[in-house]
Amino acid sequence: MENPSALAHPLPAGAQVPAHLVDSTSRYVESGLRGAANTIRAYAGDWQRFTTWCQLHQLDSLPAPVEALAGFLTELADAGKKVTTIQRHTAAIAKAHELAGLDSPTTDKKIKVLLKGIAREKKTRIKQAAAFTLAIFKRTIKGIDVSTPTGLRNWALLLLGFTGAFRRSELEALNIEHLAFDEEGLVVSLDQSKTNQLGQAEEKAIFYSPDPALCPIRSLQAWLRVLDRTEGCVFVSLRKNQQVTTRRMTTKY
C-alpha cells in the first residue's frame, strides 16, 4: 500500500489547464446546480478554492490527479475545517469533473480512505435522531392550543403540510385563491415549486379526516375564518398580541 504521508505532498502533474477553461468550468458548475442558490455559492467557492490551490502548486485541476486532491483535502483538515466542509469541497470537485465528462479523483479508494481517516481523527460522530412516528405527530397536533390565532394557524399549517406532503416554500407561497373547497374535500393549485420549476399547473387533493382534531380541511377552514378575507396569502405572521397581519409567513416571521 502506498505510504499515506506521500499523499499530503503532491507532485507536479505537468501542464496546467488553460485559465479560460477553468473559468468556463466554474460557470458550468454553477449552471449545473441552478435552482439551489446556497449550493451554487458554496460549490462555486469550493471549486475556485481548489483551482487556486492547484495553480499555486503547479498542478492540474481538471482533470485533477488523485495526489492533488489528497493534498488539498489534507490541507483543509490540517487547517481545522469541519468534516462537512471537507465533504462539500469533495462534492464540488466531483461535480466539476462530472460536468466536464471526466473521471473524478473523488472515487479513488485512496481518497475514500483519506476522508474516513480525517473523520475518525476529528472524532466526528453522527447522532441519529429518534424516529418521529405518526403517533407522536397526532399527539403533537392534539396538544396545540387552538383557542388562539397562533394555535389555529399552526394547527392548519401542520395538518395541511403533512397530509399534502407540501414543501415549506409551497406553504409559504400559498394564496387563498389557490384553494378550492367542495363537499368531497379540497384541491390546492400550485403555480411553481422546487419540483415544478417550469411553473406548470399542479394540483393536490386533500380529503376530510374522520377525526375533526386531525382534519386538514376543517383546521384550514377555521383558520380562514380568522383571516376573514377572500384573497392573499394563507399563512401570515402574527404580532405578539395575537393580531393577524397581512405579511406572508416565512422562516423569519
mmCIF file of C-alpha atoms in Angstrom:
data_model
loop_
_atom_site.group_PDB
_atom_site.id
_atom_site.type_symbol
_atom_site.label_atom_id
_atom_site.label_comp_id
_atom_site.label_asym_id
_atom_site.label_seq_id
_atom_site.Cartn_x
_atom_site.Cartn_y
_atom_site.Cartn_z
ATOM 1 C CA MET A 1 0.000 0.000 0.000
ATOM 2 C CA GLU A 2 1.274 3.463 -0.842
ATOM 3 C CA ASN A 3 2.709 5.481 2.022
ATOM 4 C CA PRO A 4 -0.149 7.704 3.301
ATOM 5 C CA SER A 5 2.257 10.533 4.097
ATOM 6 C CA ALA A 6 3.101 10.815 0.409
ATOM 7 C CA LEU A 7 -0.472 11.867 -0.320
ATOM 8 C CA ALA A 8 -0.025 15.051 1.682
ATOM 9 C CA HIS A 9 2.838 16.184 -0.572
ATOM 10 C CA PRO A 10 1.542 16.032 -4.171
ATOM 11 C CA LEU A 11 3.983 16.055 -7.055
ATOM 12 C CA PRO A 12 3.668 18.318 -10.124
ATOM 13 C CA ALA A 13 1.388 16.766 -12.723
ATOM 14 C CA GLY A 14 2.532 18.543 -15.865
ATOM 15 C CA ALA A 15 0.987 21.402 -17.767
ATOM 16 C CA GLN A 16 -1.896 23.298 -16.236
ATOM 17 C CA VAL A 17 -5.345 23.565 -17.747
ATOM 18 C CA PRO A 18 -5.657 26.970 -19.518
ATOM 19 C CA ALA A 19 -7.183 29.637 -17.298
ATOM 20 C CA HIS A 20 -10.103 30.289 -19.662
ATOM 21 C CA LEU A 21 -11.130 26.621 -19.419
ATOM 22 C CA VAL A 22 -11.019 26.763 -15.631
ATOM 23 C CA ASP A 23 -13.295 29.819 -15.723
ATOM 24 C CA SER A 24 -15.676 28.055 -18.107
ATOM 25 C CA THR A 25 -15.814 25.006 -15.864
ATOM 26 C CA SER A 26 -16.740 27.183 -12.891
ATOM 27 C CA ARG A 27 -19.578 28.654 -14.942
ATOM 28 C CA TYR A 28 -20.783 25.204 -15.969
ATOM 29 C CA VAL A 29 -20.716 24.056 -12.351
ATOM 30 C CA GLU A 30 -22.979 26.957 -11.394
ATOM 31 C CA SER A 31 -25.336 26.191 -14.275
ATOM 32 C CA GLY A 32 -25.474 22.525 -13.345
ATOM 33 C CA LEU A 33 -26.518 23.452 -9.827
ATOM 34 C CA ARG A 34 -29.093 26.051 -10.881
ATOM 35 C CA GLY A 35 -32.114 26.140 -8.589
ATOM 36 C CA ALA A 36 -30.236 25.830 -5.280
ATOM 37 C CA ALA A 37 -28.774 29.269 -4.600
ATOM 38 C CA ASN A 38 -26.942 28.354 -1.406
ATOM 39 C CA THR A 39 -25.435 25.278 -3.051
ATOM 40 C CA ILE A 40 -24.345 27.330 -6.060
ATOM 41 C CA ARG A 41 -22.473 29.810 -3.889
ATOM 42 C CA ALA A 42 -20.855 27.121 -1.753
ATOM 43 C CA TYR A 43 -19.830 24.826 -4.621
ATOM 44 C CA ALA A 44 -18.585 27.672 -6.812
ATOM 45 C CA GLY A 45 -16.463 28.976 -3.952
ATOM 46 C CA ASP A 46 -15.154 25.497 -3.170
ATOM 47 C CA TRP A 47 -14.222 24.841 -6.792
ATOM 48 C CA GLN A 48 -12.486 28.210 -7.092
ATOM 49 C CA ARG A 49 -10.535 27.487 -3.910
ATOM 50 C CA PHE A 50 -9.377 24.155 -5.323
ATOM 51 C CA THR A 51 -8.317 25.583 -8.695
ATOM 52 C CA THR A 52 -6.392 28.374 -6.965
ATOM 53 C CA TRP A 53 -4.649 25.819 -4.760
ATOM 54 C CA CYS A 54 -3.735 23.735 -7.814
ATOM 55 C CA GLN A 55 -2.338 26.758 -9.647
ATOM 56 C CA LEU A 56 -0.264 27.667 -6.603
ATOM 57 C CA HIS A 57 1.241 24.174 -6.554
ATOM 58 C CA GLN A 58 1.515 23.919 -10.359
ATOM 59 C CA LEU A 59 -0.983 21.066 -10.544
ATOM 60 C CA ASP A 60 -3.821 20.291 -12.913
ATOM 61 C CA SER A 61 -7.278 20.910 -11.508
ATOM 62 C CA LEU A 62 -9.246 19.399 -14.393
ATOM 63 C CA PRO A 63 -8.723 16.530 -14.551
ATOM 64 C CA ALA A 64 -7.170 16.547 -11.115
ATOM 65 C CA PRO A 65 -4.737 13.777 -10.150
ATOM 66 C CA VAL A 66 -5.524 11.826 -7.006
ATOM 67 C CA GLU A 67 -2.396 13.177 -5.314
ATOM 68 C CA ALA A 68 -3.533 16.772 -5.895
ATOM 69 C CA LEU A 69 -6.939 16.151 -4.363
ATOM 70 C CA ALA A 70 -5.390 14.280 -1.438
ATOM 71 C CA GLY A 71 -3.020 17.146 -0.721
ATOM 72 C CA PHE A 72 -5.823 19.713 -0.934
ATOM 73 C CA LEU A 73 -8.121 17.791 1.408
ATOM 74 C CA THR A 74 -5.264 17.181 3.838
ATOM 75 C CA GLU A 75 -4.520 20.900 3.937
ATOM 76 C CA LEU A 76 -8.183 21.636 4.680
ATOM 77 C CA ALA A 77 -8.145 19.116 7.521
ATOM 78 C CA ASP A 78 -4.904 20.493 8.972
ATOM 79 C CA ALA A 79 -6.422 23.991 8.809
ATOM 80 C CA GLY A 80 -9.180 22.846 11.154
ATOM 81 C CA LYS A 81 -12.020 22.700 8.631
ATOM 82 C CA LYS A 82 -15.050 20.657 9.643
ATOM 83 C CA VAL A 83 -15.630 17.246 8.099
ATOM 84 C CA THR A 84 -18.834 18.515 6.468
ATOM 85 C CA THR A 85 -16.891 21.375 4.860
ATOM 86 C CA ILE A 86 -14.272 18.969 3.515
ATOM 87 C CA GLN A 87 -17.003 16.683 2.175
ATOM 88 C CA ARG A 88 -18.660 19.642 0.447
ATOM 89 C CA HIS A 89 -15.379 20.579 -1.257
ATOM 90 C CA THR A 90 -15.049 16.974 -2.408
ATOM 91 C CA ALA A 91 -18.585 17.045 -3.825
ATOM 92 C CA ALA A 92 -17.910 20.298 -5.697
ATOM 93 C CA ILE A 93 -14.772 18.835 -7.283
ATOM 94 C CA ALA A 94 -16.674 15.685 -8.235
ATOM 95 C CA LYS A 95 -19.429 17.804 -9.821
ATOM 96 C CA ALA A 96 -16.921 19.768 -11.906
ATOM 97 C CA HIS A 97 -15.422 16.564 -13.298
ATOM 98 C CA GLU A 98 -18.873 15.109 -13.958
ATOM 99 C CA LEU A 99 -19.956 18.152 -15.967
ATOM 100 C CA ALA A 100 -16.710 18.024 -17.932
ATOM 101 C CA GLY A 101 -17.240 14.329 -18.719
ATOM 102 C CA LEU A 102 -14.081 13.317 -16.871
ATOM 103 C CA ASP A 103 -13.349 10.626 -14.311
ATOM 104 C CA SER A 104 -13.292 12.139 -10.852
ATOM 105 C CA PRO A 105 -10.423 11.522 -8.431
ATOM 106 C CA THR A 106 -13.011 11.582 -5.645
ATOM 107 C CA THR A 107 -13.964 7.982 -6.492
ATOM 108 C CA ASP A 108 -10.442 6.685 -5.918
ATOM 109 C CA LYS A 109 -10.046 4.322 -2.955
ATOM 110 C CA LYS A 110 -7.171 6.419 -1.588
ATOM 111 C CA ILE A 111 -9.453 9.452 -1.315
ATOM 112 C CA LYS A 112 -12.189 7.442 0.381
ATOM 113 C CA VAL A 113 -9.689 6.076 2.915
ATOM 114 C CA LEU A 114 -8.295 9.574 3.442
ATOM 115 C CA LEU A 115 -11.759 11.016 4.137
ATOM 116 C CA LYS A 116 -12.505 8.227 6.606
ATOM 117 C CA GLY A 117 -9.222 8.900 8.361
ATOM 118 C CA ILE A 118 -9.933 12.623 8.592
ATOM 119 C CA ALA A 119 -13.379 11.949 10.026
ATOM 120 C CA ARG A 120 -12.002 9.452 12.538
ATOM 121 C CA GLU A 121 -9.216 11.746 13.689
ATOM 122 C CA LYS A 122 -11.636 14.619 14.129
ATOM 123 C CA LYS A 123 -13.866 12.224 16.067
ATOM 124 C CA THR A 124 -16.961 13.122 14.109
ATOM 125 C CA ARG A 125 -19.991 11.227 15.287
ATOM 126 C CA ILE A 126 -23.305 11.297 13.508
ATOM 127 C CA LYS A 127 -26.135 11.251 16.013
ATOM 128 C CA GLN A 128 -29.324 9.682 14.745
ATOM 129 C CA ALA A 129 -32.460 11.387 15.961
ATOM 130 C CA ALA A 130 -35.304 9.332 17.327
ATOM 131 C CA ALA A 131 -37.940 8.454 14.752
ATOM 132 C CA PHE A 132 -40.855 10.889 14.560
ATOM 133 C CA THR A 133 -43.778 8.487 14.359
ATOM 134 C CA LEU A 134 -47.382 9.088 13.309
ATOM 135 C CA ALA A 135 -48.462 8.595 16.915
ATOM 136 C CA ILE A 136 -46.115 11.374 18.045
ATOM 137 C CA PHE A 137 -47.422 13.625 15.265
ATOM 138 C CA LYS A 138 -51.026 13.056 16.350
ATOM 139 C CA ARG A 139 -50.195 13.819 19.977
ATOM 140 C CA THR A 140 -48.373 16.966 18.894
ATOM 141 C CA ILE A 141 -51.354 18.171 16.861
ATOM 142 C CA LYS A 142 -53.858 17.453 19.620
ATOM 143 C CA GLY A 143 -51.645 19.310 22.081
ATOM 144 C CA ILE A 144 -51.889 22.595 20.151
ATOM 145 C CA ASP A 145 -53.908 25.333 21.856
ATOM 146 C CA VAL A 146 -56.406 26.229 19.123
ATOM 147 C CA SER A 147 -58.050 28.933 21.240
ATOM 148 C CA THR A 148 -55.513 31.471 19.909
ATOM 149 C CA PRO A 149 -54.873 32.683 16.346
ATOM 150 C CA THR A 150 -51.308 31.358 16.525
ATOM 151 C CA GLY A 151 -52.560 27.952 17.582
ATOM 152 C CA LEU A 152 -55.176 27.864 14.828
ATOM 153 C CA ARG A 153 -52.624 28.843 12.201
ATOM 154 C CA ASN A 154 -50.116 26.230 13.350
ATOM 155 C CA TRP A 155 -52.855 23.592 13.556
ATOM 156 C CA ALA A 156 -53.850 24.210 9.940
ATOM 157 C CA LEU A 157 -50.262 24.601 8.754
ATOM 158 C CA LEU A 158 -49.037 21.316 10.206
ATOM 159 C CA LEU A 159 -52.033 19.244 9.129
ATOM 160 C CA LEU A 160 -52.110 20.627 5.590
ATOM 161 C CA GLY A 161 -48.352 20.295 5.206
ATOM 162 C CA PHE A 162 -48.346 16.709 6.471
ATOM 163 C CA THR A 163 -51.345 15.357 4.564
ATOM 164 C CA GLY A 164 -50.414 17.101 1.316
ATOM 165 C CA ALA A 165 -46.662 16.472 1.597
ATOM 166 C CA PHE A 166 -46.073 20.150 0.843
ATOM 167 C CA ARG A 167 -42.647 21.715 0.894
ATOM 168 C CA ARG A 168 -42.067 24.624 3.245
ATOM 169 C CA SER A 169 -41.705 27.003 0.291
ATOM 170 C CA GLU A 170 -45.030 25.813 -1.150
ATOM 171 C CA LEU A 171 -46.865 26.525 2.092
ATOM 172 C CA GLU A 172 -45.238 29.944 2.372
ATOM 173 C CA ALA A 173 -46.309 30.836 -1.187
ATOM 174 C CA LEU A 174 -49.862 29.526 -0.830
ATOM 175 C CA ASN A 175 -52.676 32.017 -1.508
ATOM 176 C CA ILE A 176 -56.375 31.767 -0.710
ATOM 177 C CA GLU A 177 -57.057 31.873 -4.456
ATOM 178 C CA HIS A 178 -55.201 28.553 -4.747
ATOM 179 C CA LEU A 179 -57.814 26.777 -2.606
ATOM 180 C CA ALA A 180 -60.973 25.167 -3.981
ATOM 181 C CA PHE A 181 -63.295 23.570 -1.413
ATOM 182 C CA ASP A 182 -66.201 21.253 -2.174
ATOM 183 C CA GLU A 183 -68.203 18.611 -0.322
ATOM 184 C CA GLU A 184 -65.613 15.943 -1.114
ATOM 185 C CA GLY A 185 -62.578 17.842 0.080
ATOM 186 C CA LEU A 186 -60.070 20.423 -1.088
ATOM 187 C CA VAL A 187 -57.978 20.949 -4.215
ATOM 188 C CA VAL A 188 -54.811 23.025 -3.843
ATOM 189 C CA SER A 189 -53.332 24.542 -7.008
ATOM 190 C CA LEU A 190 -49.585 25.170 -7.105
ATOM 191 C CA ASP A 191 -48.005 27.639 -9.514
ATOM 192 C CA GLN A 192 -44.367 26.701 -9.054
ATOM 193 C CA SER A 193 -42.299 24.630 -6.664
ATOM 194 C CA LYS A 194 -38.849 23.094 -6.339
ATOM 195 C CA THR A 195 -40.041 20.025 -8.243
ATOM 196 C CA ASN A 196 -42.055 22.103 -10.717
ATOM 197 C CA GLN A 197 -39.539 24.679 -11.945
ATOM 198 C CA LEU A 198 -41.375 25.369 -15.218
ATOM 199 C CA GLY A 199 -44.478 26.647 -13.448
ATOM 200 C CA GLN A 200 -46.822 24.086 -14.992
ATOM 201 C CA ALA A 201 -50.226 23.670 -13.352
ATOM 202 C CA GLU A 202 -50.091 21.218 -10.475
ATOM 203 C CA GLU A 203 -52.917 20.232 -8.155
ATOM 204 C CA LYS A 204 -53.074 18.310 -4.897
ATOM 205 C CA ALA A 205 -56.240 16.786 -3.482
ATOM 206 C CA ILE A 206 -56.839 16.867 0.270
ATOM 207 C CA PHE A 207 -59.614 14.849 1.916
ATOM 208 C CA TYR A 208 -61.562 15.105 5.156
ATOM 209 C CA SER A 209 -60.400 13.151 8.186
ATOM 210 C CA PRO A 210 -62.952 11.292 10.329
ATOM 211 C CA ASP A 211 -61.258 12.820 13.384
ATOM 212 C CA PRO A 212 -62.069 16.574 13.447
ATOM 213 C CA ALA A 213 -58.983 17.270 15.563
ATOM 214 C CA LEU A 214 -56.783 15.792 12.830
ATOM 215 C CA CYS A 215 -58.680 17.082 9.805
ATOM 216 C CA PRO A 216 -56.607 19.315 7.492
ATOM 217 C CA ILE A 217 -59.698 20.771 5.826
ATOM 218 C CA ARG A 218 -61.601 21.684 8.996
ATOM 219 C CA SER A 219 -58.466 23.178 10.542
ATOM 220 C CA LEU A 220 -57.792 25.237 7.412
ATOM 221 C CA GLN A 221 -61.389 26.463 7.259
ATOM 222 C CA ALA A 222 -61.173 27.523 10.912
ATOM 223 C CA TRP A 223 -58.002 29.476 10.171
ATOM 224 C CA LEU A 224 -59.533 31.137 7.105
ATOM 225 C CA ARG A 225 -62.431 32.339 9.244
ATOM 226 C CA VAL A 226 -59.880 34.105 11.431
ATOM 227 C CA LEU A 227 -58.271 35.690 8.361
ATOM 228 C CA ASP A 228 -61.695 36.862 7.172
ATOM 229 C CA ARG A 229 -60.565 37.616 3.632
ATOM 230 C CA THR A 230 -61.043 36.103 0.186
ATOM 231 C CA GLU A 231 -57.603 36.617 -1.314
ATOM 232 C CA GLY A 232 -53.975 36.952 -0.361
ATOM 233 C CA CYS A 233 -51.549 34.710 1.471
ATOM 234 C CA VAL A 234 -52.946 31.876 3.555
ATOM 235 C CA PHE A 235 -50.309 31.629 6.248
ATOM 236 C CA VAL A 236 -49.377 35.008 7.671
ATOM 237 C CA SER A 237 -47.289 36.210 10.577
ATOM 238 C CA LEU A 238 -48.844 37.391 13.822
ATOM 239 C CA ARG A 239 -47.822 40.102 16.247
ATOM 240 C CA LYS A 240 -47.084 39.360 19.890
ATOM 241 C CA ASN A 241 -50.593 40.427 20.867
ATOM 242 C CA GLN A 242 -52.022 37.745 18.522
ATOM 243 C CA GLN A 243 -53.017 40.359 15.957
ATOM 244 C CA VAL A 244 -53.154 38.880 12.460
ATOM 245 C CA THR A 245 -51.115 40.706 9.806
ATOM 246 C CA THR A 246 -51.171 40.609 6.011
ATOM 247 C CA ARG A 247 -47.468 39.760 5.870
ATOM 248 C CA ARG A 248 -46.686 36.363 4.422
ATOM 249 C CA MET A 249 -45.223 33.989 6.979
ATOM 250 C CA THR A 250 -41.615 32.972 6.330
ATOM 251 C CA THR A 251 -38.931 31.191 8.314
ATOM 252 C CA LYS A 252 -38.053 34.596 9.813
ATOM 253 C CA TYR A 253 -41.556 35.571 10.918
#
